[in-house]
Every structure is written in C-alpha cells, then in structure tokens.
C-alpha cells in the first residue's frame, strides 16, 4: 500500500483530482475506479490494480483480445480516469496513434529526412512532438505521457517500432536519434507506450523479440469490457 505523490517519484502515477499531496495506492486506485464508473466502466479492484501497476512499470503494455472486447475504449477511459487525457492540449498527456497497414519503419511513426530538399518531413502521427515534450521535461517534475498504438499489429510492430523496441529493456537509456541527427532523451518513467492488438486473420503476429520486452494483458470477450 505504497504512498503515491502527485507529480513525484518513485512512481509515475498521477493523482486525478485529489486535493491531497500524498495518498496510498489503494486510495489512488479507488479514485481512479470511481472516475471510471462515471465514464461507464466498472472494474474490480484486483483488475484495476493490475492495469495501473502494469502501465506504470512497463515501457510497453499490450492489451490483447478479439475485436469487440473494448481494448481501445478501456485505454482511453483509463487515460481520462487517471487525469492524463485532457481536451486542452497544454495539459494533455495522452496521444492516440492509429496504426495503418503498410508501415514498415520508424519513418512511418516519426517522419524522415528528405535529402533532396534537405528538409525534415514530419509523420502525421504527432509522436515527434511527444518526444520533444518528454525530452524537455527529462529532469523536471511532470506526469507520464501515454502513447496508444491503436490496432498496433495492422503492420509488423517490430518493424515500425524497432528503434523503441531496442531501448525497451530497462538497462538502456531512453534515447531516440532521428535521421537528421536530433536526439531526444527522457526519464525512464516519463513515457509509456500502450498497444491494442486484435486476434484475427487481418493482423500480423507478434515476434518473440517484442513479446519478451512487453507486458501483455489479455482481455476476454465478456460484457464488462464493452462500452
């Protein structure tokens, strides 16, 4: 029943709306749970504790299940219930990226350097701006930033997420260098990736290399997971 400090370490969990500067994990979980109920999602204490701890401790968390199990809506509501998602971009700490078929390299995720025009071409995902933000905050108190890769296995994730997969191990510094030489580095608990993956014939399978670096949560097709 560890104490959780707002915008502080060692945990990167944030306080949704509590006026207290320090609360226990159980109090935090209950507050998030109440927020989820208001958002139409009722999750039992054990399951919610598992979600919160897993998301806090892992660079990549995978929500796996058949289409219709409510994976994306669950992640979105968790982001709102924990206080990370805001309509106001200034305070928003949640980025949803819709993965597309045909992605095959980090260029699809971040962008690329056009050697003909000598200009950087941004990806439409907006992930580069997130890296700029967490890099700027590397040594400052700030909540974590969640990046959702929605339907992540529409393309082979080990290809387009390859640069991030390399640094997923805790022993590596969280640092990405773009094709034009810009380096982005952030605190280990500042950035979290979440992937939703479907079980069906239209999606790519996961490589053992990726699975060994991710926390995988399987959602069963029960009523509690539907919006």
mmCIF file of C-alpha atoms in Angstrom:
data_model
loop_
_atom_site.group_PDB
_atom_site.id
_atom_site.type_symbol
_atom_site.label_atom_id
_atom_site.label_comp_id
_atom_site.label_asym_id
_atom_site.label_seq_id
_atom_site.Cartn_x
_atom_site.Cartn_y
_atom_site.Cartn_z
ATOM 1 C CA UNK A 1 0.000 0.000 0.000
ATOM 2 C CA UNK A 2 2.709 2.392 -1.165
ATOM 3 C CA UNK A 3 2.298 6.163 -0.937
ATOM 4 C CA UNK A 4 1.723 7.922 -4.225
ATOM 5 C CA UNK A 5 2.907 11.514 -4.586
ATOM 6 C CA UNK A 6 1.442 13.829 -7.183
ATOM 7 C CA UNK A 7 3.949 14.536 -9.989
ATOM 8 C CA UNK A 8 6.705 12.900 -7.940
ATOM 9 C CA UNK A 9 8.941 9.849 -7.884
ATOM 10 C CA UNK A 10 9.497 6.940 -7.414
ATOM 11 C CA UNK A 11 6.151 6.184 -9.054
ATOM 12 C CA UNK A 12 4.898 7.954 -12.152
ATOM 13 C CA UNK A 13 1.244 7.503 -11.276
ATOM 14 C CA UNK A 14 -0.656 10.760 -11.184
ATOM 15 C CA UNK A 15 -3.480 11.917 -8.993
ATOM 16 C CA UNK A 16 -6.681 12.586 -10.937
ATOM 17 C CA UNK A 17 -8.415 15.219 -8.791
ATOM 18 C CA UNK A 18 -7.401 14.592 -5.197
ATOM 19 C CA UNK A 19 -6.505 17.640 -3.124
ATOM 20 C CA UNK A 20 -4.055 15.540 -1.100
ATOM 21 C CA UNK A 21 -0.367 15.701 -1.991
ATOM 22 C CA UNK A 22 0.167 12.136 -0.849
ATOM 23 C CA UNK A 23 -2.262 9.228 -0.827
ATOM 24 C CA UNK A 24 -1.915 5.469 -0.607
ATOM 25 C CA UNK A 25 -2.050 3.316 -3.723
ATOM 26 C CA UNK A 26 -5.393 1.893 -2.581
ATOM 27 C CA UNK A 27 -6.834 5.409 -2.274
ATOM 28 C CA UNK A 28 -5.461 6.259 -5.693
ATOM 29 C CA UNK A 29 -6.920 3.089 -7.236
ATOM 30 C CA UNK A 30 -10.303 3.772 -5.666
ATOM 31 C CA UNK A 31 -10.288 7.337 -7.007
ATOM 32 C CA UNK A 32 -9.454 6.107 -10.497
ATOM 33 C CA UNK A 33 -12.109 3.409 -10.138
ATOM 34 C CA UNK A 34 -14.759 5.980 -9.218
ATOM 35 C CA UNK A 35 -13.763 8.082 -12.230
ATOM 36 C CA UNK A 36 -14.082 5.015 -14.443
ATOM 37 C CA UNK A 37 -17.579 4.342 -13.137
ATOM 38 C CA UNK A 38 -18.578 7.878 -14.110
ATOM 39 C CA UNK A 39 -17.211 7.094 -17.572
ATOM 40 C CA UNK A 40 -19.323 3.936 -17.814
ATOM 41 C CA UNK A 41 -16.663 1.364 -16.947
ATOM 42 C CA UNK A 42 -16.851 -0.609 -13.690
ATOM 43 C CA UNK A 43 -13.656 -2.575 -12.996
ATOM 44 C CA UNK A 44 -12.982 -4.671 -9.909
ATOM 45 C CA UNK A 45 -10.160 -3.679 -7.545
ATOM 46 C CA UNK A 46 -7.777 -6.528 -8.421
ATOM 47 C CA UNK A 47 -8.061 -5.999 -12.172
ATOM 48 C CA UNK A 48 -7.727 -2.230 -11.894
ATOM 49 C CA UNK A 49 -4.682 -2.586 -9.641
ATOM 50 C CA UNK A 50 -3.127 -4.851 -12.263
ATOM 51 C CA UNK A 51 -3.782 -2.300 -15.016
ATOM 52 C CA UNK A 52 -2.378 0.653 -13.068
ATOM 53 C CA UNK A 53 0.773 -1.099 -11.850
ATOM 54 C CA UNK A 54 1.474 -2.673 -15.248
ATOM 55 C CA UNK A 55 1.089 0.632 -17.094
ATOM 56 C CA UNK A 56 3.268 2.398 -14.546
ATOM 57 C CA UNK A 57 6.105 -0.121 -14.565
ATOM 58 C CA UNK A 58 6.439 -1.108 -18.230
ATOM 59 C CA UNK A 59 7.682 0.834 -21.235
ATOM 60 C CA UNK A 60 5.260 -1.136 -23.454
ATOM 61 C CA UNK A 61 1.972 -2.655 -22.325
ATOM 62 C CA UNK A 62 -0.072 -4.710 -24.789
ATOM 63 C CA UNK A 63 -3.836 -5.156 -24.483
ATOM 64 C CA UNK A 64 -4.642 -8.254 -26.491
ATOM 65 C CA UNK A 65 -8.045 -9.625 -27.454
ATOM 66 C CA UNK A 66 -10.623 -10.372 -30.105
ATOM 67 C CA UNK A 67 -12.309 -7.470 -31.929
ATOM 68 C CA UNK A 68 -15.108 -6.040 -29.810
ATOM 69 C CA UNK A 69 -13.567 -6.641 -26.385
ATOM 70 C CA UNK A 70 -13.273 -2.885 -25.783
ATOM 71 C CA UNK A 71 -9.478 -2.574 -25.750
ATOM 72 C CA UNK A 72 -9.259 0.937 -27.185
ATOM 73 C CA UNK A 73 -12.131 2.359 -25.145
ATOM 74 C CA UNK A 74 -10.616 0.839 -21.998
ATOM 75 C CA UNK A 75 -7.258 2.569 -22.566
ATOM 76 C CA UNK A 76 -8.934 5.886 -23.433
ATOM 77 C CA UNK A 77 -11.062 5.806 -20.290
ATOM 78 C CA UNK A 78 -8.092 4.837 -18.143
ATOM 79 C CA UNK A 79 -6.268 7.885 -19.527
ATOM 80 C CA UNK A 80 -9.220 10.092 -18.606
ATOM 81 C CA UNK A 81 -9.726 8.481 -15.197
ATOM 82 C CA UNK A 82 -6.062 8.938 -14.219
ATOM 83 C CA UNK A 83 -6.131 12.581 -15.252
ATOM 84 C CA UNK A 84 -3.758 12.183 -18.201
ATOM 85 C CA UNK A 85 -6.184 12.867 -21.033
ATOM 86 C CA UNK A 86 -7.307 16.477 -21.438
ATOM 87 C CA UNK A 87 -9.081 18.220 -24.296
ATOM 88 C CA UNK A 88 -6.778 21.134 -23.555
ATOM 89 C CA UNK A 89 -3.597 20.270 -25.457
ATOM 90 C CA UNK A 90 -1.478 22.209 -22.971
ATOM 91 C CA UNK A 91 -2.372 19.766 -20.187
ATOM 92 C CA UNK A 92 -2.944 16.661 -22.285
ATOM 93 C CA UNK A 93 -0.647 13.690 -21.599
ATOM 94 C CA UNK A 94 -2.234 11.141 -23.939
ATOM 95 C CA UNK A 95 -1.636 10.582 -27.645
ATOM 96 C CA UNK A 96 -3.648 8.116 -29.712
ATOM 97 C CA UNK A 97 -1.969 6.908 -32.901
ATOM 98 C CA UNK A 98 -3.991 4.857 -35.384
ATOM 99 C CA UNK A 99 -1.569 2.361 -36.922
ATOM 100 C CA UNK A 100 -2.008 1.831 -40.669
ATOM 101 C CA UNK A 101 -1.345 -1.132 -42.924
ATOM 102 C CA UNK A 102 1.920 -0.862 -44.794
ATOM 103 C CA UNK A 103 4.003 0.726 -42.064
ATOM 104 C CA UNK A 104 7.469 -0.810 -42.247
ATOM 105 C CA UNK A 105 9.938 1.506 -40.493
ATOM 106 C CA UNK A 106 10.336 4.211 -37.872
ATOM 107 C CA UNK A 107 9.841 6.717 -40.701
ATOM 108 C CA UNK A 108 6.120 5.925 -40.636
ATOM 109 C CA UNK A 109 5.994 6.708 -36.920
ATOM 110 C CA UNK A 110 8.290 9.734 -36.640
ATOM 111 C CA UNK A 111 8.970 11.072 -40.137
ATOM 112 C CA UNK A 112 12.093 11.219 -42.293
ATOM 113 C CA UNK A 113 14.808 13.485 -43.637
ATOM 114 C CA UNK A 114 14.372 14.329 -47.323
ATOM 115 C CA UNK A 115 17.917 14.515 -48.710
ATOM 116 C CA UNK A 116 16.697 16.122 -51.939
ATOM 117 C CA UNK A 117 15.012 19.101 -50.288
ATOM 118 C CA UNK A 118 17.259 18.990 -47.197
ATOM 119 C CA UNK A 119 14.169 19.177 -45.020
ATOM 120 C CA UNK A 120 12.641 17.059 -42.316
ATOM 121 C CA UNK A 121 9.215 15.620 -43.219
ATOM 122 C CA UNK A 122 7.070 15.050 -40.126
ATOM 123 C CA UNK A 123 4.871 11.988 -39.745
ATOM 124 C CA UNK A 124 1.205 12.794 -39.233
ATOM 125 C CA UNK A 125 1.231 10.719 -36.021
ATOM 126 C CA UNK A 126 2.479 13.622 -33.889
ATOM 127 C CA UNK A 127 4.825 11.308 -31.980
ATOM 128 C CA UNK A 128 7.843 13.514 -32.635
ATOM 129 C CA UNK A 129 6.143 16.360 -30.750
ATOM 130 C CA UNK A 130 5.561 13.996 -27.820
ATOM 131 C CA UNK A 131 9.268 13.119 -27.791
ATOM 132 C CA UNK A 132 10.130 16.808 -27.812
ATOM 133 C CA UNK A 133 7.838 17.335 -24.822
ATOM 134 C CA UNK A 134 9.129 14.462 -22.664
ATOM 135 C CA UNK A 135 12.714 15.300 -23.617
ATOM 136 C CA UNK A 136 12.197 18.896 -22.495
ATOM 137 C CA UNK A 137 10.783 17.581 -19.201
ATOM 138 C CA UNK A 138 13.528 14.991 -18.671
ATOM 139 C CA UNK A 139 14.725 16.494 -15.384
ATOM 140 C CA UNK A 140 11.512 18.240 -14.383
ATOM 141 C CA UNK A 141 8.551 17.009 -12.314
ATOM 142 C CA UNK A 142 5.767 16.041 -14.693
ATOM 143 C CA UNK A 143 3.233 13.242 -15.143
ATOM 144 C CA UNK A 144 3.954 10.391 -17.555
ATOM 145 C CA UNK A 145 2.882 10.605 -21.174
ATOM 146 C CA UNK A 146 0.873 7.684 -22.585
ATOM 147 C CA UNK A 147 1.095 6.910 -26.300
ATOM 148 C CA UNK A 148 -1.526 4.489 -27.608
ATOM 149 C CA UNK A 149 -0.671 2.498 -30.733
ATOM 150 C CA UNK A 150 -4.200 1.565 -31.732
ATOM 151 C CA UNK A 151 -4.565 -1.697 -33.673
ATOM 152 C CA UNK A 152 -0.798 -1.925 -33.479
ATOM 153 C CA UNK A 153 -0.490 -5.186 -35.408
ATOM 154 C CA UNK A 154 -2.127 -3.948 -38.603
ATOM 155 C CA UNK A 155 1.566 -3.718 -39.602
ATOM 156 C CA UNK A 156 4.507 -5.612 -38.067
ATOM 157 C CA UNK A 157 5.145 -3.625 -34.891
ATOM 158 C CA UNK A 158 8.714 -4.920 -34.618
ATOM 159 C CA UNK A 159 9.444 -3.027 -37.863
ATOM 160 C CA UNK A 160 7.920 0.426 -37.366
ATOM 161 C CA UNK A 161 8.627 0.420 -33.587
ATOM 162 C CA UNK A 162 12.118 -1.084 -33.997
ATOM 163 C CA UNK A 163 14.060 1.882 -32.581
ATOM 164 C CA UNK A 164 11.868 1.918 -29.482
ATOM 165 C CA UNK A 165 11.999 -1.862 -29.106
ATOM 166 C CA UNK A 166 15.782 -1.613 -28.838
ATOM 167 C CA UNK A 167 15.527 0.685 -25.806
ATOM 168 C CA UNK A 168 12.607 -1.134 -24.174
ATOM 169 C CA UNK A 169 14.944 -3.017 -21.845
ATOM 170 C CA UNK A 170 15.401 -1.159 -18.582
ATOM 171 C CA UNK A 171 19.200 -1.279 -18.934
ATOM 172 C CA UNK A 172 19.144 1.067 -21.921
ATOM 173 C CA UNK A 173 18.850 4.846 -21.788
ATOM 174 C CA UNK A 174 15.583 6.087 -23.211
ATOM 175 C CA UNK A 175 17.020 7.929 -26.185
ATOM 176 C CA UNK A 176 15.987 8.237 -29.830
ATOM 177 C CA UNK A 177 18.088 9.871 -32.572
ATOM 178 C CA UNK A 178 16.276 10.940 -35.756
ATOM 179 C CA UNK A 179 17.662 10.742 -39.291
ATOM 180 C CA UNK A 180 18.624 14.415 -39.205
ATOM 181 C CA UNK A 181 20.677 13.933 -36.047
ATOM 182 C CA UNK A 182 18.313 15.289 -33.390
ATOM 183 C CA UNK A 183 18.470 13.393 -30.105
ATOM 184 C CA UNK A 184 15.543 13.025 -27.709
ATOM 185 C CA UNK A 185 16.156 11.589 -24.252
ATOM 186 C CA UNK A 186 13.754 11.284 -21.362
ATOM 187 C CA UNK A 187 13.492 9.869 -17.849
ATOM 188 C CA UNK A 188 12.753 6.139 -17.750
ATOM 189 C CA UNK A 189 9.312 6.624 -16.204
ATOM 190 C CA UNK A 190 8.266 9.608 -18.315
ATOM 191 C CA UNK A 191 6.993 7.894 -21.484
ATOM 192 C CA UNK A 192 4.766 4.841 -21.720
ATOM 193 C CA UNK A 193 3.598 3.046 -24.858
ATOM 194 C CA UNK A 194 0.348 1.077 -24.962
ATOM 195 C CA UNK A 195 -0.604 -1.169 -27.863
ATOM 196 C CA UNK A 196 -4.006 -2.663 -28.634
ATOM 197 C CA UNK A 197 -3.820 -5.848 -30.681
ATOM 198 C CA UNK A 198 -6.566 -7.879 -32.309
ATOM 199 C CA UNK A 199 -6.805 -11.635 -32.710
ATOM 200 C CA UNK A 200 -7.922 -12.124 -36.316
ATOM 201 C CA UNK A 201 -6.675 -13.089 -39.784
ATOM 202 C CA UNK A 202 -6.158 -9.451 -40.880
ATOM 203 C CA UNK A 203 -3.378 -8.712 -38.388
ATOM 204 C CA UNK A 204 0.305 -9.523 -38.014
ATOM 205 C CA UNK A 205 1.618 -11.916 -35.373
ATOM 206 C CA UNK A 206 3.959 -10.718 -32.628
ATOM 207 C CA UNK A 207 7.624 -11.651 -32.675
ATOM 208 C CA UNK A 208 9.205 -13.286 -29.589
ATOM 209 C CA UNK A 209 11.655 -10.349 -29.518
ATOM 210 C CA UNK A 210 8.790 -7.925 -28.949
ATOM 211 C CA UNK A 211 6.835 -10.114 -26.528
ATOM 212 C CA UNK A 212 9.924 -10.538 -24.331
ATOM 213 C CA UNK A 213 10.038 -6.750 -23.846
ATOM 214 C CA UNK A 214 6.342 -6.108 -23.258
ATOM 215 C CA UNK A 215 3.755 -6.690 -20.573
ATOM 216 C CA UNK A 216 0.779 -8.464 -22.161
ATOM 217 C CA UNK A 217 -2.761 -8.230 -20.776
ATOM 218 C CA UNK A 218 -5.363 -10.420 -22.444
ATOM 219 C CA UNK A 219 -8.957 -9.194 -22.437
ATOM 220 C CA UNK A 220 -11.681 -11.804 -22.572
ATOM 221 C CA UNK A 221 -14.900 -11.105 -24.537
ATOM 222 C CA UNK A 222 -17.172 -10.546 -21.530
ATOM 223 C CA UNK A 223 -19.828 -7.898 -21.024
ATOM 224 C CA UNK A 224 -17.669 -5.887 -18.621
ATOM 225 C CA UNK A 225 -15.327 -4.911 -21.455
ATOM 226 C CA UNK A 226 -17.942 -3.482 -23.786
ATOM 227 C CA UNK A 227 -18.652 0.267 -23.874
#
